[in-house]
Short mmCIF file of N, CA and C in Angstrom, two decimals:
data_model
loop_
_atom_site.label_atom_id
_atom_site.label_comp_id
_atom_site.label_asym_id
_atom_site.label_seq_id
_atom_site.Cartn_x
_atom_site.Cartn_y
_atom_site.Cartn_z
N MET A 1 -34.86 -13.32 -101.39
CA MET A 1 -34.56 -13.24 -103.01
C MET A 1 -35.59 -13.71 -103.85
N ASP A 2 -35.75 -13.22 -104.98
CA ASP A 2 -36.84 -13.55 -105.98
C ASP A 2 -36.30 -14.75 -106.87
N TYR A 3 -36.99 -15.74 -106.86
CA TYR A 3 -36.76 -16.84 -107.76
C TYR A 3 -37.94 -17.33 -108.54
N PRO A 4 -37.71 -17.64 -109.78
CA PRO A 4 -38.78 -18.20 -110.72
C PRO A 4 -39.42 -19.51 -110.04
N GLN A 5 -40.54 -19.72 -110.46
CA GLN A 5 -41.48 -20.86 -109.68
C GLN A 5 -40.58 -22.33 -109.72
N ALA A 6 -39.88 -22.63 -110.80
CA ALA A 6 -39.06 -23.87 -110.87
C ALA A 6 -37.98 -23.93 -109.91
N GLN A 7 -37.19 -22.78 -109.74
CA GLN A 7 -36.10 -22.61 -108.78
C GLN A 7 -36.55 -22.50 -107.45
N ARG A 8 -37.70 -21.81 -107.21
CA ARG A 8 -38.23 -21.99 -105.89
C ARG A 8 -38.52 -23.38 -105.33
N ALA A 9 -39.40 -24.03 -106.41
CA ALA A 9 -39.47 -25.61 -105.98
C ALA A 9 -38.10 -26.32 -105.92
N ALA A 10 -37.13 -26.03 -106.55
CA ALA A 10 -35.88 -26.75 -106.21
C ALA A 10 -35.19 -26.45 -104.82
N ILE A 11 -35.50 -25.17 -104.45
CA ILE A 11 -35.09 -24.95 -103.19
C ILE A 11 -36.10 -25.33 -102.06
N ASP A 12 -37.25 -25.25 -102.11
CA ASP A 12 -38.25 -25.50 -100.94
C ASP A 12 -38.70 -26.78 -100.69
N VAL A 13 -38.72 -27.71 -101.96
CA VAL A 13 -39.32 -29.08 -101.92
C VAL A 13 -37.91 -29.95 -101.58
N LEU A 14 -38.08 -30.52 -100.41
CA LEU A 14 -36.85 -31.19 -99.72
C LEU A 14 -37.23 -32.72 -99.65
N ASP A 15 -38.50 -33.25 -99.88
CA ASP A 15 -38.84 -34.48 -99.74
C ASP A 15 -38.46 -35.45 -100.97
N ARG A 16 -37.96 -34.83 -102.14
CA ARG A 16 -37.54 -35.58 -103.22
C ARG A 16 -36.24 -34.87 -103.90
N ASN A 17 -35.64 -35.58 -104.69
CA ASN A 17 -34.42 -35.25 -105.33
C ASN A 17 -34.77 -34.30 -106.56
N PHE A 18 -33.87 -33.33 -106.96
CA PHE A 18 -34.05 -32.61 -108.17
C PHE A 18 -32.75 -32.75 -108.90
N GLN A 19 -33.05 -32.84 -110.39
CA GLN A 19 -32.10 -32.69 -111.30
C GLN A 19 -32.03 -31.25 -112.02
N ILE A 20 -31.02 -30.41 -111.72
CA ILE A 20 -31.06 -29.15 -112.09
C ILE A 20 -30.07 -29.15 -113.40
N ILE A 21 -30.66 -28.84 -114.54
CA ILE A 21 -30.02 -28.71 -115.94
C ILE A 21 -30.19 -27.39 -116.59
N ALA A 22 -29.24 -26.71 -116.57
CA ALA A 22 -29.48 -25.35 -117.17
C ALA A 22 -28.13 -24.79 -117.61
N CYS A 23 -28.20 -23.75 -118.63
CA CYS A 23 -26.93 -23.18 -119.27
C CYS A 23 -26.08 -22.37 -118.29
N ALA A 24 -24.78 -22.10 -118.57
CA ALA A 24 -23.91 -21.23 -117.93
C ALA A 24 -24.57 -19.99 -117.50
N GLY A 25 -24.66 -19.55 -116.24
CA GLY A 25 -24.89 -18.10 -115.73
C GLY A 25 -26.59 -18.00 -115.65
N SER A 26 -27.28 -19.24 -115.49
CA SER A 26 -28.72 -19.40 -115.27
C SER A 26 -29.15 -19.45 -113.82
N GLY A 27 -28.09 -19.47 -112.98
CA GLY A 27 -28.22 -19.57 -111.62
C GLY A 27 -28.37 -20.68 -110.70
N LYS A 28 -27.90 -21.82 -111.42
CA LYS A 28 -27.84 -23.13 -110.79
C LYS A 28 -27.17 -23.16 -109.38
N THR A 29 -26.02 -22.67 -109.38
CA THR A 29 -25.35 -22.46 -108.03
C THR A 29 -25.91 -21.61 -107.12
N ARG A 30 -26.57 -20.67 -107.42
CA ARG A 30 -27.23 -19.88 -106.53
C ARG A 30 -28.53 -20.74 -105.89
N VAL A 31 -29.10 -21.58 -106.66
CA VAL A 31 -30.29 -22.40 -106.41
C VAL A 31 -29.74 -23.47 -105.44
N VAL A 32 -28.70 -24.01 -105.95
CA VAL A 32 -28.27 -25.28 -105.03
C VAL A 32 -27.87 -24.74 -103.67
N ALA A 33 -27.06 -23.48 -103.77
CA ALA A 33 -26.61 -22.96 -102.45
C ALA A 33 -27.90 -22.60 -101.47
N ALA A 34 -28.82 -22.02 -102.06
CA ALA A 34 -30.19 -21.81 -101.24
C ALA A 34 -30.79 -23.15 -100.93
N ARG A 35 -30.70 -24.00 -101.79
CA ARG A 35 -31.49 -25.60 -101.32
C ARG A 35 -30.68 -26.08 -100.04
N VAL A 36 -29.18 -25.93 -100.19
CA VAL A 36 -28.44 -26.45 -99.19
C VAL A 36 -28.60 -25.77 -97.82
N VAL A 37 -28.74 -24.49 -97.82
CA VAL A 37 -29.09 -23.65 -96.68
C VAL A 37 -30.56 -24.04 -96.18
N ASN A 38 -31.36 -24.23 -96.91
CA ASN A 38 -32.82 -24.75 -96.56
C ASN A 38 -32.63 -26.17 -95.98
N ILE A 39 -31.78 -27.03 -96.37
CA ILE A 39 -31.55 -28.40 -95.87
C ILE A 39 -31.05 -28.38 -94.57
N VAL A 40 -30.13 -27.24 -94.40
CA VAL A 40 -29.40 -26.98 -92.93
C VAL A 40 -30.31 -26.58 -92.14
N ARG A 41 -31.12 -25.67 -92.46
CA ARG A 41 -32.27 -25.01 -91.53
C ARG A 41 -33.17 -26.18 -91.25
N GLN A 42 -33.56 -26.95 -92.06
CA GLN A 42 -34.55 -27.91 -91.58
C GLN A 42 -33.88 -29.10 -90.81
N GLY A 43 -32.58 -29.32 -91.11
CA GLY A 43 -31.92 -30.23 -90.33
C GLY A 43 -31.72 -29.74 -88.89
N ALA A 44 -31.56 -28.33 -88.62
CA ALA A 44 -31.30 -27.60 -87.34
C ALA A 44 -32.60 -27.78 -86.49
N ALA A 45 -33.68 -27.74 -87.20
CA ALA A 45 -34.94 -27.72 -86.53
C ALA A 45 -35.19 -29.30 -85.93
N ASN A 46 -34.60 -30.21 -86.64
CA ASN A 46 -34.68 -31.59 -86.20
C ASN A 46 -33.46 -31.95 -85.44
N GLY A 47 -32.64 -31.08 -84.92
CA GLY A 47 -31.53 -31.63 -84.19
C GLY A 47 -30.45 -31.85 -84.80
N ILE A 48 -30.32 -31.69 -86.18
CA ILE A 48 -28.99 -32.38 -87.06
C ILE A 48 -28.20 -31.00 -87.32
N ALA A 49 -26.95 -31.18 -87.05
CA ALA A 49 -25.98 -30.17 -87.16
C ALA A 49 -25.57 -30.09 -88.61
N PRO A 50 -25.00 -28.80 -88.75
CA PRO A 50 -24.74 -28.57 -90.27
C PRO A 50 -23.55 -29.55 -90.76
N GLU A 51 -22.70 -30.00 -89.94
CA GLU A 51 -21.33 -30.86 -90.31
C GLU A 51 -22.00 -32.13 -90.73
N ASN A 52 -23.30 -32.53 -90.42
CA ASN A 52 -23.99 -33.86 -90.95
C ASN A 52 -24.57 -33.50 -92.14
N THR A 53 -24.25 -32.64 -92.85
CA THR A 53 -24.94 -32.32 -94.31
C THR A 53 -23.54 -32.19 -95.32
N VAL A 54 -23.80 -32.94 -96.40
CA VAL A 54 -22.69 -32.95 -97.32
C VAL A 54 -23.52 -32.27 -98.72
N ALA A 55 -22.33 -31.61 -99.55
CA ALA A 55 -22.88 -31.21 -100.88
C ALA A 55 -21.78 -31.43 -101.81
N PHE A 56 -22.28 -32.27 -102.74
CA PHE A 56 -21.12 -32.75 -103.96
C PHE A 56 -21.29 -31.85 -105.17
N THR A 57 -20.24 -31.78 -105.69
CA THR A 57 -20.10 -31.22 -106.99
C THR A 57 -19.09 -31.97 -107.69
N PHE A 58 -18.86 -31.43 -109.05
CA PHE A 58 -17.88 -32.34 -109.86
C PHE A 58 -16.46 -31.86 -109.91
N THR A 59 -16.35 -30.51 -109.77
CA THR A 59 -14.84 -30.02 -109.77
C THR A 59 -14.67 -29.40 -108.67
N ASP A 60 -13.24 -29.14 -108.13
CA ASP A 60 -12.87 -28.31 -107.14
C ASP A 60 -13.29 -26.91 -107.27
N LYS A 61 -13.13 -26.65 -108.58
CA LYS A 61 -13.60 -24.91 -108.71
C LYS A 61 -15.08 -24.81 -108.45
N ALA A 62 -15.78 -25.70 -108.98
CA ALA A 62 -17.12 -25.47 -108.54
C ALA A 62 -17.66 -25.66 -107.17
N ALA A 63 -16.79 -26.70 -106.52
CA ALA A 63 -17.03 -26.83 -105.13
C ALA A 63 -16.61 -25.52 -104.21
N ALA A 64 -15.67 -24.84 -104.60
CA ALA A 64 -15.09 -23.72 -104.01
C ALA A 64 -16.08 -22.35 -104.25
N GLU A 65 -16.62 -22.36 -105.37
CA GLU A 65 -17.72 -21.27 -105.64
C GLU A 65 -19.16 -21.93 -104.89
N LEU A 66 -19.54 -23.04 -104.75
CA LEU A 66 -20.79 -23.46 -104.11
C LEU A 66 -20.43 -23.29 -102.52
N LYS A 67 -19.20 -23.48 -102.09
CA LYS A 67 -18.97 -23.45 -100.54
C LYS A 67 -19.00 -21.72 -100.37
N ASP A 68 -18.55 -20.92 -100.99
CA ASP A 68 -18.75 -19.58 -100.98
C ASP A 68 -20.26 -18.96 -101.02
N ARG A 69 -20.76 -19.69 -102.02
CA ARG A 69 -22.39 -19.16 -102.11
C ARG A 69 -23.00 -19.64 -100.93
N ILE A 70 -22.84 -20.77 -100.37
CA ILE A 70 -23.62 -21.32 -99.30
C ILE A 70 -23.34 -20.29 -98.03
N THR A 71 -22.17 -20.00 -97.94
CA THR A 71 -21.68 -19.24 -96.78
C THR A 71 -22.30 -17.84 -96.89
N ARG A 72 -22.31 -17.39 -98.09
CA ARG A 72 -23.01 -16.15 -98.20
C ARG A 72 -24.63 -15.93 -97.92
N VAL A 73 -25.18 -17.02 -98.50
CA VAL A 73 -26.53 -17.02 -98.27
C VAL A 73 -26.84 -17.34 -96.69
N TYR A 74 -25.99 -18.19 -96.16
CA TYR A 74 -26.40 -18.71 -94.89
C TYR A 74 -26.11 -17.30 -93.85
N GLN A 75 -24.93 -16.66 -94.15
CA GLN A 75 -24.71 -15.33 -93.36
C GLN A 75 -25.89 -14.30 -93.67
N ALA A 76 -26.26 -14.12 -94.85
CA ALA A 76 -27.47 -13.28 -95.03
C ALA A 76 -28.69 -13.60 -94.33
N GLU A 77 -28.95 -14.82 -94.21
CA GLU A 77 -30.23 -15.46 -93.52
C GLU A 77 -30.17 -15.41 -91.90
N PHE A 78 -28.98 -15.88 -91.52
CA PHE A 78 -28.69 -16.17 -89.85
C PHE A 78 -27.85 -15.18 -89.31
N GLY A 79 -27.17 -14.30 -90.04
CA GLY A 79 -26.16 -13.40 -89.54
C GLY A 79 -25.03 -13.91 -88.81
N HIS A 80 -24.72 -14.99 -89.00
CA HIS A 80 -23.35 -15.80 -88.66
C HIS A 80 -23.19 -17.05 -89.57
N VAL A 81 -22.12 -17.55 -89.36
CA VAL A 81 -21.65 -18.76 -90.32
C VAL A 81 -21.37 -19.95 -89.24
N GLN A 82 -21.71 -19.78 -88.00
CA GLN A 82 -21.51 -20.72 -87.07
C GLN A 82 -21.82 -22.15 -87.24
N GLY A 83 -20.90 -23.08 -87.24
CA GLY A 83 -21.32 -24.52 -87.56
C GLY A 83 -21.16 -24.98 -89.19
N LEU A 84 -20.85 -23.99 -90.03
CA LEU A 84 -20.59 -24.33 -91.36
C LEU A 84 -19.22 -24.86 -91.53
N ALA A 85 -18.16 -24.56 -90.92
CA ALA A 85 -16.89 -25.09 -91.07
C ALA A 85 -16.84 -26.37 -91.18
N GLY A 86 -17.62 -27.17 -90.31
CA GLY A 86 -17.58 -28.67 -90.47
C GLY A 86 -18.44 -29.28 -91.46
N MET A 87 -19.06 -28.58 -92.24
CA MET A 87 -19.85 -29.14 -93.44
C MET A 87 -19.00 -29.32 -94.53
N TYR A 88 -19.18 -30.67 -95.26
CA TYR A 88 -18.22 -31.10 -96.21
C TYR A 88 -19.12 -30.35 -97.76
N VAL A 89 -18.35 -29.65 -98.39
CA VAL A 89 -18.82 -29.08 -99.56
C VAL A 89 -17.63 -29.29 -100.56
N GLY A 90 -17.59 -30.35 -101.54
CA GLY A 90 -16.72 -30.55 -102.37
C GLY A 90 -16.99 -31.72 -103.32
N THR A 91 -16.03 -32.16 -104.01
CA THR A 91 -15.99 -33.49 -104.96
C THR A 91 -16.53 -34.73 -104.24
N ILE A 92 -16.92 -35.68 -104.84
CA ILE A 92 -17.48 -37.02 -104.16
C ILE A 92 -16.17 -37.72 -103.98
N HIS A 93 -15.10 -37.53 -105.01
CA HIS A 93 -13.88 -38.26 -104.73
C HIS A 93 -13.07 -37.84 -103.60
N GLY A 94 -13.25 -36.38 -103.46
CA GLY A 94 -12.59 -35.82 -102.30
C GLY A 94 -13.18 -36.12 -100.88
N PHE A 95 -14.57 -36.51 -101.01
CA PHE A 95 -15.29 -36.75 -99.89
C PHE A 95 -14.91 -38.30 -99.48
N ALA A 96 -14.66 -39.08 -100.56
CA ALA A 96 -14.28 -40.35 -100.49
C ALA A 96 -12.82 -40.54 -99.90
N SER A 97 -12.19 -39.81 -100.27
CA SER A 97 -10.64 -39.88 -99.87
C SER A 97 -10.49 -39.36 -98.35
N THR A 98 -11.39 -38.04 -98.21
CA THR A 98 -11.27 -37.76 -96.76
C THR A 98 -11.70 -38.74 -95.73
N SER A 99 -12.91 -39.56 -96.20
CA SER A 99 -13.44 -40.48 -95.33
C SER A 99 -12.51 -41.55 -95.16
N CYS A 100 -11.80 -42.09 -96.13
CA CYS A 100 -11.17 -43.29 -95.88
C CYS A 100 -9.60 -42.79 -95.40
N SER A 101 -9.23 -41.64 -95.32
CA SER A 101 -7.99 -41.27 -94.61
C SER A 101 -8.11 -41.39 -93.29
N GLY A 102 -9.09 -41.18 -92.54
CA GLY A 102 -9.41 -41.19 -91.26
C GLY A 102 -9.56 -42.70 -90.81
N THR A 103 -9.65 -43.73 -91.79
CA THR A 103 -9.87 -45.01 -91.38
C THR A 103 -8.62 -45.89 -92.00
N ARG A 104 -8.22 -46.74 -90.96
CA ARG A 104 -6.98 -47.60 -91.27
C ARG A 104 -7.71 -48.65 -92.07
N LEU A 105 -7.25 -48.84 -93.28
CA LEU A 105 -7.66 -50.03 -94.04
C LEU A 105 -6.40 -50.94 -94.23
N ARG A 106 -6.79 -52.25 -93.96
CA ARG A 106 -5.64 -53.17 -93.95
C ARG A 106 -6.27 -54.55 -94.88
N ALA A 107 -5.37 -55.05 -95.78
CA ALA A 107 -5.80 -56.27 -96.42
C ALA A 107 -4.84 -57.40 -95.93
N THR A 108 -5.34 -58.36 -95.67
CA THR A 108 -4.56 -59.53 -95.35
C THR A 108 -4.75 -60.54 -96.57
N LEU A 109 -3.47 -60.70 -97.22
CA LEU A 109 -3.50 -61.60 -98.18
C LEU A 109 -2.74 -62.94 -97.89
N ARG A 110 -3.46 -64.00 -98.18
CA ARG A 110 -2.53 -65.10 -97.72
C ARG A 110 -2.60 -65.94 -99.00
N PRO A 111 -1.52 -66.62 -99.17
CA PRO A 111 -1.59 -67.42 -100.63
C PRO A 111 -2.52 -68.65 -100.29
N PRO A 112 -3.09 -69.10 -101.40
CA PRO A 112 -4.07 -70.20 -101.19
C PRO A 112 -3.53 -71.52 -100.81
N ARG A 113 -4.18 -72.17 -100.04
CA ARG A 113 -3.60 -73.54 -99.61
C ARG A 113 -3.68 -74.53 -100.84
N ARG A 114 -2.65 -75.13 -100.99
CA ARG A 114 -2.64 -76.14 -101.91
C ARG A 114 -2.56 -77.63 -101.32
N SER A 115 -3.30 -78.46 -102.06
CA SER A 115 -3.36 -79.69 -101.60
C SER A 115 -3.12 -80.70 -102.97
N HIS A 116 -2.83 -81.97 -102.47
CA HIS A 116 -2.42 -82.83 -103.41
C HIS A 116 -3.60 -83.00 -104.59
N ARG A 117 -4.79 -82.60 -104.34
CA ARG A 117 -5.94 -82.50 -105.37
C ARG A 117 -5.67 -81.41 -106.50
N ASP A 118 -4.96 -80.21 -106.12
CA ASP A 118 -4.83 -79.24 -106.99
C ASP A 118 -4.13 -79.71 -108.10
N SER A 119 -3.08 -80.57 -107.94
CA SER A 119 -2.22 -81.00 -109.16
C SER A 119 -2.99 -82.10 -109.97
N GLN A 120 -4.05 -82.52 -109.56
CA GLN A 120 -4.66 -83.80 -110.36
C GLN A 120 -5.75 -83.04 -111.35
N PRO A 121 -5.90 -83.73 -112.57
CA PRO A 121 -6.86 -83.21 -113.45
C PRO A 121 -8.30 -83.52 -113.08
#
């Protein structure tokens, strides 16, 4: 697929972060999906499975669209979607919730010990 130079840089340059700011319909999701697939490709070359890659967005609707786009780009490039099911694409609060739900959290609260000094001025 043809991308303008700035979009191509956002997809191909993986050694730094990019902030993508653009109006609706400008191709942000398409670029982010292509970047994620590129990250997965580079990870695979280094023995990193797709399920060890996460992609965050702000809303559930945007996450569903991003996941669909990633799947389509990956399918077009590799001819399969094997390994993508375990990759997290969603909101950061959803990721935190999923991460915490598998972990048993326990708080032990004990009342503070009181001594005779606590009652003195």
